[in-house]
Amino acid sequence: MDNKDLVAILEFFEEKVKGLGFDLKLETSVFFEIIEKKKESFKEFQHKITLKWDEFNQKNQNRIIKKTFTTFFYDNFHDFLTYFFQTFFGFNVNLLELKNKEKISDEFLFLEYTYYLTPEEEEAFQNISRKFESEVFHGFSFPMGYLFFLIRFLGLIIRRTIQEQTFIMLDAIIVEISEKHTSLNFMIIIKDSKDEIFHSYYNMALYYFLRPFEGISEEYYNKLLKGRENLYQLALDDYPSAKEKLVNLLYYFYKKCNLLQSFSPLLDFFNFVGARVEDSVFSKIDIIKKEFLANLDDYSSEKKSTLIKFFNFLDKKSTLYSTFQANNLPSQKSQLNLFLLYMKYYFGSGLEALEVGDLLFLPLVFKKSLDNHNKNVDDVIGTNSIKNISKLLNFLYSLSNIEYIDLFFKKIFKKNISHLNYGFFKTFLKSFNSNFVSRINQENEILSENPENFPYTFDVIVDHICRILYVLIDKIFLRTNPNDASKNFIDPRSRYIGKNIALRVLELF
């Protein structure tokens, strides 16, 4: 295929999707239409996958130590991906470079790629992006969104073909622009889909949800109850291998954060761990000092203190991140509550916090722009403006009982509330990561006063934070038997009995 094929495919994709309420079913349907145009090539592709899988299984029968699906994909996935990209979707695979592949465990594999966009490809993606007048792809920008759905679709084809419980997805992507070219650096993960765990979780959640209602048979309740008990048993069976899995998981986070040069992928996990430590009889900082920093013999006291500063900053931001995410539910009422949370976060501390604090990505630029604006208007934006926003927020609280909340926001802001919230969320993450980098630079300047202190780099800090999270989890959760860990918690007889601890550990993965 050449660039004309890619452009034609993108235009076909845009024609099918534009103006519709885009979802994963529609995406799958559109991609199937594309590959149906090359039925014979698609049959050949499926046959190739089947042959490789059968060959792998036949060899496996003669092995004393059986190999898992990750070995199969380690050996074959790159060939599948290049054939799929070039044959059906117009990518020039000569521009696709496999940078790294690692089998972290028997159940987890990741591959790192770089794709170098030609000027024609870059222009094609930009043109299609501009043509999307609807908000179908809000939150996705070409070519990142396109690539995400392609990898998901490839994973679906492979899973259906080999009938194995695998999960293949694009997990991280970043656009890198240089004088020579624009490239896409991305990570694909292949892991166990954990179908049994998710089905059991669903049964447990449904059991607790339906229990207060009348008219549902005990037979059905018992079926759901079996699902709940099966989940606990899965957690207990998995508990002895938790340490090894935890190391693998944190290494994955380390790789993802460094690929993106962003700490965002770790925020949710960070908050989950921090919240559980707060339920324990231990102090997070005490654990860090005694179990981690005490082992850094080559670090000065100043450098250790700086690491604690970084931890506290991330701890605070991870709590905010999880609070925003917990309120990001589909109903308009939930979206209104989320909007009010963002308003409280950004405007609750007044105008000065926006001008000199760490709420915004570029607070000094904001202050300068605001000053220039105020010079040219009579109705200046000042402290009273923030007070007016507070009055507006008080009014918005009354909207929670109105059925069509979106109408109000579209009239005033020309956007629906969920898209406003998405913009605030992106702003929060952008500001957080930029401020984190700024803090690293500021602390390094202070540390440089002592020539024995080597500066912190982003990857070193991520490495340290991952190790700290391991220490925290190990301290409160991991024992020979989960019942032995109950004594580490304030509430050892209900929320943190042995099987619940095993379940909390399972949730980490």
Short mmCIF file of C-alpha atoms in Angstrom, two decimals:
data_model
loop_
_atom_site.label_atom_id
_atom_site.label_comp_id
_atom_site.label_asym_id
_atom_site.label_seq_id
_atom_site.Cartn_x
_atom_site.Cartn_y
_atom_site.Cartn_z
CA MET A 1 0.00 0.00 0.00
CA ASP A 2 1.05 3.60 -0.54
CA ASN A 3 -0.05 6.89 0.93
CA LYS A 4 -3.06 7.02 -1.40
CA ASP A 5 -4.40 3.85 0.21
CA LEU A 6 -3.99 5.33 3.67
CA VAL A 7 -5.80 8.53 2.68
CA ALA A 8 -8.63 6.55 1.09
CA ILE A 9 -9.04 4.43 4.23
CA LEU A 10 -9.07 7.49 6.47
CA GLU A 11 -11.67 9.18 4.28
CA PHE A 12 -13.84 6.05 4.34
CA PHE A 13 -13.49 5.92 8.12
CA GLU A 14 -14.43 9.59 8.45
CA GLU A 15 -17.47 9.15 6.19
CA LYS A 16 -18.78 6.24 8.26
CA VAL A 17 -18.21 7.78 11.67
CA LYS A 18 -18.84 11.49 11.17
CA GLY A 19 -21.96 12.78 12.93
CA LEU A 20 -22.74 9.52 14.73
CA GLY A 21 -22.59 8.63 18.38
CA PHE A 22 -19.32 6.73 18.14
CA ASP A 23 -18.86 3.63 20.23
CA LEU A 24 -16.76 0.47 20.17
CA LYS A 25 -19.44 -1.52 18.33
CA LEU A 26 -19.51 1.03 15.52
CA GLU A 27 -15.72 1.13 15.38
CA THR A 28 -15.59 -2.67 15.07
CA SER A 29 -18.25 -2.62 12.36
CA VAL A 30 -16.40 0.01 10.31
CA PHE A 31 -13.08 -1.82 10.53
CA PHE A 32 -14.72 -5.10 9.50
CA GLU A 33 -16.08 -3.30 6.43
CA ILE A 34 -12.55 -2.22 5.57
CA ILE A 35 -11.01 -5.67 5.82
CA GLU A 36 -13.98 -7.27 4.03
CA LYS A 37 -12.74 -5.47 0.92
CA LYS A 38 -9.81 -7.87 1.03
CA LYS A 39 -11.53 -11.09 2.02
CA GLU A 40 -8.87 -13.41 0.69
CA SER A 41 -6.08 -11.53 2.43
CA PHE A 42 -8.07 -11.60 5.66
CA LYS A 43 -8.63 -15.35 5.40
CA GLU A 44 -4.92 -15.76 4.74
CA PHE A 45 -4.16 -13.65 7.81
CA GLN A 46 -6.44 -15.73 10.04
CA HIS A 47 -4.94 -18.92 8.61
CA LYS A 48 -1.44 -17.65 9.34
CA ILE A 49 -2.36 -16.92 12.97
CA THR A 50 -4.01 -20.34 13.36
CA LEU A 51 -0.99 -22.17 11.91
CA LYS A 52 1.42 -20.37 14.22
CA TRP A 53 -0.81 -21.03 17.24
CA ASP A 54 -1.21 -24.73 16.41
CA GLU A 55 2.54 -25.05 15.89
CA PHE A 56 3.17 -23.40 19.26
CA ASN A 57 0.71 -25.72 21.05
CA GLN A 58 2.17 -28.83 19.42
CA LYS A 59 5.66 -27.92 20.59
CA ASN A 60 4.28 -27.10 24.01
CA GLN A 61 2.93 -30.61 24.44
CA ASN A 62 6.49 -31.97 24.40
CA ARG A 63 7.85 -29.40 26.85
CA ILE A 64 8.35 -30.32 30.49
CA ILE A 65 7.89 -26.68 31.49
CA LYS A 66 4.98 -25.35 29.47
CA LYS A 67 5.21 -21.94 27.85
CA THR A 68 2.32 -19.49 27.94
CA PHE A 69 0.68 -17.26 25.36
CA THR A 70 3.16 -14.46 26.10
CA THR A 71 5.95 -16.56 24.56
CA PHE A 72 3.80 -17.08 21.48
CA PHE A 73 3.22 -13.36 21.10
CA TYR A 74 6.83 -12.53 21.90
CA ASP A 75 7.83 -14.59 18.86
CA ASN A 76 4.98 -13.72 16.49
CA PHE A 77 3.14 -10.50 17.34
CA HIS A 78 5.40 -8.17 15.39
CA ASP A 79 4.78 -10.16 12.20
CA PHE A 80 1.03 -10.09 12.83
CA LEU A 81 1.08 -6.34 13.43
CA THR A 82 3.10 -5.44 10.33
CA TYR A 83 0.94 -7.62 8.06
CA PHE A 84 -2.25 -6.16 9.56
CA PHE A 85 -1.05 -2.55 9.32
CA GLN A 86 0.23 -2.74 5.77
CA THR A 87 -2.28 -5.09 4.14
CA PHE A 88 -5.49 -3.62 5.49
CA PHE A 89 -4.86 -0.11 6.80
CA GLY A 90 -2.27 1.57 4.64
CA PHE A 91 0.71 1.99 6.94
CA ASN A 92 4.22 1.78 5.51
CA VAL A 93 5.77 -0.85 7.77
CA ASN A 94 9.25 0.14 6.64
CA LEU A 95 8.70 3.18 8.85
CA LEU A 96 7.66 1.06 11.83
CA GLU A 97 10.50 0.29 14.24
CA LEU A 98 10.27 -2.21 17.08
CA LYS A 99 12.30 -0.55 19.83
CA ASN A 100 11.91 -3.07 22.61
CA LYS A 101 9.89 -6.08 23.70
CA GLU A 102 9.87 -7.61 27.15
CA LYS A 103 8.04 -10.56 28.62
CA ILE A 104 7.58 -9.32 32.16
CA SER A 105 5.90 -12.54 33.28
CA ASP A 106 4.02 -15.56 31.96
CA GLU A 107 0.93 -13.36 31.75
CA PHE A 108 2.30 -9.98 30.66
CA LEU A 109 4.21 -8.80 27.61
CA PHE A 110 4.81 -5.31 26.27
CA LEU A 111 6.27 -4.02 23.03
CA GLU A 112 7.57 -0.52 22.35
CA TYR A 113 7.36 0.93 18.83
CA THR A 114 8.14 4.06 16.89
CA TYR A 115 6.29 4.90 13.70
CA TYR A 116 7.76 7.69 11.58
CA LEU A 117 4.98 9.58 9.81
CA THR A 118 5.64 10.74 6.28
CA PRO A 119 4.62 14.33 5.47
CA GLU A 120 1.76 12.93 3.37
CA GLU A 121 0.52 10.74 6.24
CA GLU A 122 0.77 13.59 8.71
CA GLU A 123 -1.19 15.86 6.38
CA ALA A 124 -3.84 13.17 5.84
CA PHE A 125 -4.37 12.74 9.56
CA GLN A 126 -4.55 16.50 10.08
CA ASN A 127 -7.10 16.92 7.29
CA ILE A 128 -9.36 14.20 8.67
CA SER A 129 -9.07 15.65 12.16
CA ARG A 130 -10.22 19.06 10.91
CA LYS A 131 -13.18 17.51 9.10
CA PHE A 132 -14.63 16.08 12.29
CA GLU A 133 -17.06 18.87 13.05
CA SER A 134 -19.02 16.73 15.51
CA GLU A 135 -17.65 15.69 18.89
CA VAL A 136 -17.41 12.05 17.91
CA PHE A 137 -13.73 11.82 18.70
CA HIS A 138 -13.65 14.23 21.61
CA GLY A 139 -10.73 13.14 23.71
CA PHE A 140 -8.99 11.45 20.80
CA SER A 141 -6.87 13.16 18.20
CA PHE A 142 -5.71 11.59 15.00
CA PRO A 143 -3.53 9.65 14.58
CA MET A 144 -3.50 8.57 18.24
CA GLY A 145 -7.18 7.66 18.38
CA TYR A 146 -6.98 5.84 15.07
CA LEU A 147 -4.06 3.76 16.26
CA PHE A 148 -5.78 2.94 19.56
CA PHE A 149 -8.83 1.51 17.82
CA LEU A 150 -6.71 -0.37 15.28
CA ILE A 151 -4.73 -2.18 17.97
CA ARG A 152 -7.92 -3.00 19.84
CA PHE A 153 -9.42 -4.41 16.64
CA LEU A 154 -6.31 -6.50 15.93
CA GLY A 155 -6.52 -7.90 19.45
CA LEU A 156 -10.15 -8.84 18.89
CA ILE A 157 -9.30 -10.70 15.67
CA ILE A 158 -6.44 -12.62 17.29
CA ARG A 159 -8.50 -13.55 20.35
CA ARG A 160 -11.35 -14.86 18.22
CA THR A 161 -8.93 -16.79 16.02
CA ILE A 162 -6.91 -18.59 18.70
CA GLN A 163 -9.74 -18.75 21.29
CA GLU A 164 -7.42 -17.68 24.09
CA GLN A 165 -8.29 -15.27 26.91
CA THR A 166 -5.88 -12.53 25.89
CA PHE A 167 -6.12 -8.76 26.06
CA ILE A 168 -4.21 -6.69 23.50
CA MET A 169 -4.30 -2.91 23.53
CA LEU A 170 -2.41 0.29 22.84
CA ASP A 171 -1.50 1.36 26.36
CA ALA A 172 0.59 4.48 25.85
CA ILE A 173 1.39 6.81 22.98
CA ILE A 174 3.19 10.11 22.59
CA VAL A 175 3.81 12.28 19.54
CA GLU A 176 7.40 13.39 19.10
CA ILE A 177 8.10 16.26 16.72
CA SER A 178 11.60 16.99 15.45
CA GLU A 179 13.09 18.90 12.53
CA LYS A 180 13.36 15.70 10.49
CA HIS A 181 9.99 14.06 11.11
CA THR A 182 7.00 13.50 13.33
CA SER A 183 6.98 10.13 15.05
CA LEU A 184 4.57 8.15 17.18
CA ASN A 185 6.18 6.40 20.14
CA PHE A 186 3.80 3.85 21.60
CA MET A 187 3.51 0.82 23.83
CA ILE A 188 1.34 -2.24 23.20
CA ILE A 189 0.55 -4.58 26.07
CA ILE A 190 -0.55 -8.20 25.81
CA LYS A 191 -1.83 -9.86 28.96
CA ASP A 192 -4.30 -12.30 30.44
CA SER A 193 -7.81 -10.87 30.03
CA LYS A 194 -8.81 -12.06 33.54
CA ASP A 195 -12.29 -13.01 32.31
CA GLU A 196 -13.02 -15.23 35.29
CA ILE A 197 -12.11 -12.50 37.78
CA PHE A 198 -14.23 -9.87 36.02
CA HIS A 199 -17.23 -12.19 35.75
CA SER A 200 -16.96 -13.03 39.44
CA TYR A 201 -16.65 -9.34 40.32
CA TYR A 202 -19.78 -8.66 38.29
CA ASN A 203 -21.69 -11.38 40.14
CA MET A 204 -20.59 -10.02 43.51
CA ALA A 205 -21.54 -6.43 42.62
CA LEU A 206 -24.90 -7.58 41.26
CA TYR A 207 -25.55 -9.63 44.40
CA TYR A 208 -25.13 -6.60 46.68
CA PHE A 209 -27.09 -4.36 44.30
CA LEU A 210 -30.12 -6.67 44.00
CA ARG A 211 -30.26 -7.92 47.57
CA PRO A 212 -32.61 -5.15 48.87
CA PHE A 213 -35.15 -5.78 46.09
CA GLU A 214 -38.08 -8.16 46.38
CA GLY A 215 -39.33 -10.58 43.74
CA ILE A 216 -35.94 -12.03 42.80
CA SER A 217 -35.62 -15.77 43.31
CA GLU A 218 -33.30 -17.22 45.92
CA GLU A 219 -31.97 -19.51 43.21
CA TYR A 220 -30.65 -16.49 41.30
CA TYR A 221 -29.27 -14.94 44.49
CA ASN A 222 -27.44 -18.20 45.22
CA LYS A 223 -25.95 -18.16 41.73
CA LEU A 224 -24.61 -14.65 42.32
CA LEU A 225 -23.41 -15.63 45.77
CA LYS A 226 -21.38 -18.46 44.24
CA GLY A 227 -19.75 -15.87 41.98
CA ARG A 228 -18.82 -13.80 45.03
CA GLU A 229 -17.35 -16.80 46.83
CA ASN A 230 -15.47 -17.78 43.69
CA LEU A 231 -13.92 -14.31 43.60
CA TYR A 232 -12.71 -14.64 47.18
CA GLN A 233 -11.24 -18.04 46.37
CA LEU A 234 -9.45 -16.64 43.33
CA ALA A 235 -8.02 -13.89 45.54
CA LEU A 236 -6.84 -16.37 48.18
CA ASP A 237 -5.28 -18.64 45.54
CA ASP A 238 -3.49 -15.68 43.96
CA TYR A 239 -2.22 -14.17 47.22
CA PRO A 240 1.01 -16.26 47.56
CA SER A 241 2.29 -14.95 44.20
CA ALA A 242 1.51 -11.30 45.02
CA LYS A 243 5.11 -10.19 45.61
CA GLU A 244 6.30 -11.36 42.23
CA LYS A 245 3.27 -9.87 40.47
CA LEU A 246 3.74 -6.59 42.30
CA VAL A 247 7.31 -6.28 41.06
CA ASN A 248 6.12 -6.91 37.50
CA LEU A 249 3.28 -4.40 37.81
CA LEU A 250 5.50 -1.63 39.16
CA TYR A 251 8.06 -2.25 36.43
CA TYR A 252 5.27 -1.84 33.87
CA PHE A 253 4.27 1.48 35.48
CA TYR A 254 7.91 2.57 35.44
CA LYS A 255 8.21 1.86 31.71
CA LYS A 256 4.92 3.56 30.86
CA CYS A 257 5.68 6.71 32.85
CA ASN A 258 9.07 7.05 31.21
CA LEU A 259 7.72 6.49 27.72
CA LEU A 260 5.17 9.26 28.22
CA GLN A 261 7.46 11.38 30.42
CA SER A 262 4.43 11.74 32.65
CA PHE A 263 3.54 10.57 36.14
CA SER A 264 -0.19 10.40 35.31
CA PRO A 265 -0.31 6.60 34.74
CA LEU A 266 0.66 6.02 38.38
CA LEU A 267 -1.77 8.42 40.04
CA ASP A 268 -4.72 6.08 40.48
CA PHE A 269 -2.56 3.22 41.76
CA PHE A 270 -0.70 5.65 44.02
CA ASN A 271 -3.96 6.82 45.60
CA PHE A 272 -5.25 3.26 46.01
CA VAL A 273 -2.14 2.30 47.96
CA GLY A 274 -2.10 5.53 49.97
CA ALA A 275 -5.73 5.14 51.02
CA ARG A 276 -5.09 1.59 52.24
CA VAL A 277 -2.06 2.69 54.27
CA GLU A 278 -4.25 5.34 55.90
CA ASP A 279 -6.55 2.50 56.99
CA SER A 280 -3.59 0.82 58.67
CA VAL A 281 -1.91 1.40 62.02
CA PHE A 282 1.17 2.77 60.25
CA SER A 283 2.19 6.20 58.99
CA LYS A 284 3.19 6.46 55.33
CA ILE A 285 6.14 8.73 56.06
CA ASP A 286 7.35 6.54 58.94
CA ILE A 287 7.34 3.48 56.68
CA ILE A 288 9.20 5.36 53.96
CA LYS A 289 11.86 6.63 56.36
CA LYS A 290 12.42 3.33 58.18
CA GLU A 291 11.92 0.80 55.38
CA PHE A 292 13.20 2.68 52.32
CA LEU A 293 15.24 5.82 52.94
CA ALA A 294 17.27 4.12 55.66
CA ASN A 295 18.70 1.85 52.94
CA LEU A 296 19.89 4.71 50.71
CA ASP A 297 23.33 5.01 52.27
CA ASP A 298 24.74 7.19 49.50
CA TYR A 299 21.98 9.79 49.84
CA SER A 300 22.44 12.86 51.99
CA SER A 301 19.77 13.87 54.49
CA GLU A 302 18.84 16.77 52.17
CA LYS A 303 18.31 14.45 49.25
CA LYS A 304 16.19 12.08 51.34
CA SER A 305 14.07 15.00 52.53
CA THR A 306 13.60 16.10 48.94
CA LEU A 307 12.29 12.67 48.00
CA ILE A 308 9.71 12.93 50.78
CA LYS A 309 8.67 16.33 49.37
CA PHE A 310 8.11 14.70 45.99
CA PHE A 311 6.11 11.91 47.61
CA ASN A 312 3.88 14.35 49.50
CA PHE A 313 3.26 16.38 46.34
CA LEU A 314 2.29 13.25 44.41
CA ASP A 315 0.18 11.99 47.31
CA LYS A 316 -1.88 15.19 47.30
CA LYS A 317 -2.32 15.21 43.52
CA SER A 318 -3.23 11.52 43.37
CA THR A 319 -6.04 12.15 45.86
CA LEU A 320 -7.39 14.97 43.68
CA TYR A 321 -7.05 12.82 40.56
CA SER A 322 -9.01 9.94 42.10
CA THR A 323 -11.65 12.33 43.45
CA PHE A 324 -12.23 13.73 39.97
CA GLN A 325 -12.29 10.27 38.42
CA ALA A 326 -14.68 8.87 41.03
CA ASN A 327 -17.19 11.60 40.13
CA ASN A 328 -16.77 11.16 36.38
CA LEU A 329 -19.98 9.15 35.91
CA PRO A 330 -22.21 9.26 32.80
CA SER A 331 -25.32 10.90 34.27
CA GLN A 332 -25.69 14.66 33.80
CA LYS A 333 -26.19 15.07 37.54
CA SER A 334 -22.84 13.39 38.19
CA GLN A 335 -21.22 15.53 35.52
CA LEU A 336 -22.63 18.64 37.20
CA ASN A 337 -21.15 17.54 40.53
CA LEU A 338 -17.82 16.99 38.79
CA PHE A 339 -18.00 20.43 37.18
CA LEU A 340 -18.62 22.00 40.59
CA LEU A 341 -15.61 20.13 41.98
CA TYR A 342 -13.41 21.56 39.23
CA MET A 343 -14.78 25.05 39.91
CA LYS A 344 -14.00 24.66 43.60
CA TYR A 345 -10.50 23.45 42.81
CA TYR A 346 -9.64 26.24 40.36
CA PHE A 347 -11.53 29.19 41.86
CA GLY A 348 -11.97 28.27 45.51
CA SER A 349 -8.71 29.93 46.58
CA GLY A 350 -9.24 33.22 44.76
CA LEU A 351 -7.51 34.99 41.89
CA GLU A 352 -4.05 35.10 43.46
CA ALA A 353 -3.82 31.31 43.54
CA LEU A 354 -4.32 31.26 39.75
CA GLU A 355 -1.63 33.88 39.20
CA VAL A 356 1.15 32.52 41.38
CA GLY A 357 0.11 29.03 42.50
CA ASP A 358 0.46 25.61 40.88
CA LEU A 359 -3.14 25.31 39.67
CA LEU A 360 -2.37 26.37 36.10
CA PHE A 361 0.16 25.15 33.57
CA LEU A 362 1.63 28.67 33.07
CA PRO A 363 0.45 30.92 35.91
CA LEU A 364 2.79 33.79 34.98
CA VAL A 365 1.52 33.78 31.40
CA PHE A 366 -2.03 33.80 32.76
CA LYS A 367 -1.23 36.81 34.98
CA LYS A 368 0.43 38.70 32.14
CA SER A 369 -2.46 37.99 29.76
CA LEU A 370 -4.97 39.02 32.40
CA ASP A 371 -3.12 42.28 33.08
CA ASN A 372 -3.03 43.09 29.36
CA HIS A 373 -6.73 42.31 29.06
CA ASN A 374 -7.64 44.54 31.98
CA LYS A 375 -5.77 47.49 30.44
CA ASN A 376 -8.11 47.51 27.45
CA VAL A 377 -11.53 47.00 29.07
CA ASP A 378 -13.68 48.87 31.53
CA ASP A 379 -15.10 45.76 33.19
CA VAL A 380 -11.82 44.33 34.51
CA ILE A 381 -11.39 40.81 35.83
CA GLY A 382 -10.33 40.97 39.46
CA THR A 383 -11.04 39.65 42.92
CA ASN A 384 -14.73 40.53 42.61
CA SER A 385 -14.93 38.43 39.45
CA ILE A 386 -14.02 35.34 41.46
CA LYS A 387 -16.74 36.27 43.94
CA ASN A 388 -19.21 36.45 41.05
CA ILE A 389 -18.13 32.98 39.98
CA SER A 390 -18.86 31.77 43.50
CA LYS A 391 -22.36 33.23 43.22
CA LEU A 392 -22.81 31.43 39.90
CA LEU A 393 -21.69 28.17 41.50
CA ASN A 394 -24.27 28.59 44.25
CA PHE A 395 -26.89 28.92 41.52
CA LEU A 396 -25.56 25.85 39.69
CA TYR A 397 -26.12 23.69 42.75
CA SER A 398 -29.84 24.18 42.20
CA LEU A 399 -29.55 22.64 38.71
CA SER A 400 -28.98 19.16 40.13
CA ASN A 401 -32.72 18.52 40.16
CA ILE A 402 -33.26 19.71 36.58
CA GLU A 403 -33.62 16.99 33.96
CA TYR A 404 -31.85 18.69 31.04
CA ILE A 405 -28.73 20.15 32.62
CA ASP A 406 -26.85 20.12 29.32
CA LEU A 407 -29.18 22.70 27.78
CA PHE A 408 -28.06 25.27 30.32
CA PHE A 409 -24.37 24.67 29.58
CA LYS A 410 -24.80 24.65 25.80
CA LYS A 411 -26.60 27.99 25.95
CA ILE A 412 -23.86 29.65 28.01
CA PHE A 413 -20.65 27.81 27.10
CA LYS A 414 -21.58 26.35 23.67
CA LYS A 415 -20.46 22.94 24.93
CA ASN A 416 -22.08 20.15 26.86
CA ILE A 417 -20.99 19.64 30.43
CA SER A 418 -19.03 16.41 29.87
CA HIS A 419 -16.77 18.10 27.31
CA LEU A 420 -16.16 21.02 29.63
CA ASN A 421 -15.19 18.55 32.33
CA TYR A 422 -12.87 16.71 29.97
CA GLY A 423 -11.13 20.00 29.21
CA PHE A 424 -10.67 20.68 32.92
CA PHE A 425 -9.32 17.16 33.43
CA LYS A 426 -6.74 17.59 30.66
CA THR A 427 -5.79 20.95 32.15
CA PHE A 428 -5.36 19.38 35.56
CA LEU A 429 -3.06 16.64 34.24
CA LYS A 430 -1.05 19.04 32.07
CA SER A 431 -0.57 21.44 34.97
CA PHE A 432 0.27 18.63 37.37
CA ASN A 433 2.96 17.11 35.17
CA SER A 434 4.51 20.46 34.23
CA ASN A 435 4.58 21.51 37.88
CA PHE A 436 6.15 18.19 38.82
CA VAL A 437 8.98 18.78 36.34
CA SER A 438 9.39 22.36 37.64
CA ARG A 439 9.62 21.08 41.20
CA ILE A 440 12.32 18.63 40.19
CA ASN A 441 14.35 21.47 38.66
CA GLN A 442 13.81 23.73 41.68
CA GLU A 443 14.81 21.05 44.16
CA ASN A 444 17.87 20.17 42.09
CA GLU A 445 19.03 23.79 42.31
CA ILE A 446 18.82 23.62 46.09
CA LEU A 447 20.56 20.24 46.20
CA SER A 448 23.39 21.51 43.98
CA GLU A 449 24.59 23.68 46.86
CA ASN A 450 26.11 20.47 48.19
CA PRO A 451 28.48 19.08 45.49
CA GLU A 452 27.96 15.54 46.81
CA ASN A 453 24.31 15.59 45.74
CA PHE A 454 23.66 14.24 42.28
CA PRO A 455 20.57 15.80 40.67
CA TYR A 456 17.28 13.94 40.48
CA THR A 457 16.01 12.97 37.04
CA PHE A 458 12.45 12.09 36.14
CA ASP A 459 13.19 8.40 35.61
CA VAL A 460 15.07 8.13 38.92
CA ILE A 461 12.16 9.67 40.81
CA VAL A 462 9.67 7.33 39.13
CA ASP A 463 11.93 4.42 40.05
CA HIS A 464 12.07 5.55 43.69
CA ILE A 465 8.31 6.11 43.89
CA CYS A 466 7.65 2.64 42.47
CA ARG A 467 9.98 1.13 45.06
CA ILE A 468 8.30 3.15 47.82
CA LEU A 469 4.89 1.86 46.73
CA TYR A 470 6.24 -1.67 46.87
CA VAL A 471 7.52 -1.08 50.41
CA LEU A 472 4.17 0.35 51.52
CA ILE A 473 2.19 -2.57 50.07
CA ASP A 474 4.62 -5.12 51.46
CA LYS A 475 4.42 -3.54 54.92
CA ILE A 476 0.64 -3.60 55.28
CA PHE A 477 -0.62 -6.34 52.96
CA LEU A 478 1.91 -9.08 52.30
CA ARG A 479 2.40 -11.90 54.77
CA THR A 480 2.61 -15.67 54.51
CA ASN A 481 -1.13 -15.79 55.16
CA PRO A 482 -3.55 -12.86 54.57
CA ASN A 483 -5.05 -13.43 58.03
CA ASP A 484 -1.69 -12.46 59.52
CA ALA A 485 -1.92 -9.06 57.82
CA SER A 486 -5.22 -8.16 59.53
CA LYS A 487 -3.40 -6.88 62.61
CA ASN A 488 -1.86 -4.13 60.46
CA PHE A 489 -5.23 -2.40 60.12
CA ILE A 490 -7.41 -0.27 62.35
CA ASP A 491 -10.46 -2.40 61.46
CA PRO A 492 -9.14 -6.00 61.48
CA ARG A 493 -12.45 -7.76 62.11
CA SER A 494 -14.62 -6.61 59.21
CA ARG A 495 -13.16 -4.67 56.28
CA TYR A 496 -9.70 -6.17 56.71
CA ILE A 497 -10.25 -9.79 57.55
CA GLY A 498 -8.01 -12.22 55.68
CA LYS A 499 -10.13 -12.83 52.60
CA ASN A 500 -10.81 -9.10 52.18
CA ILE A 501 -7.09 -8.39 52.35
CA ALA A 502 -6.52 -11.01 49.65
CA LEU A 503 -9.19 -9.30 47.55
CA ARG A 504 -7.61 -5.86 48.03
CA VAL A 505 -4.28 -7.33 46.89
CA LEU A 506 -5.96 -8.89 43.84
CA GLU A 507 -7.40 -5.46 42.98
CA LEU A 508 -3.87 -4.12 42.68
CA PHE A 509 -3.37 -6.16 39.55
#
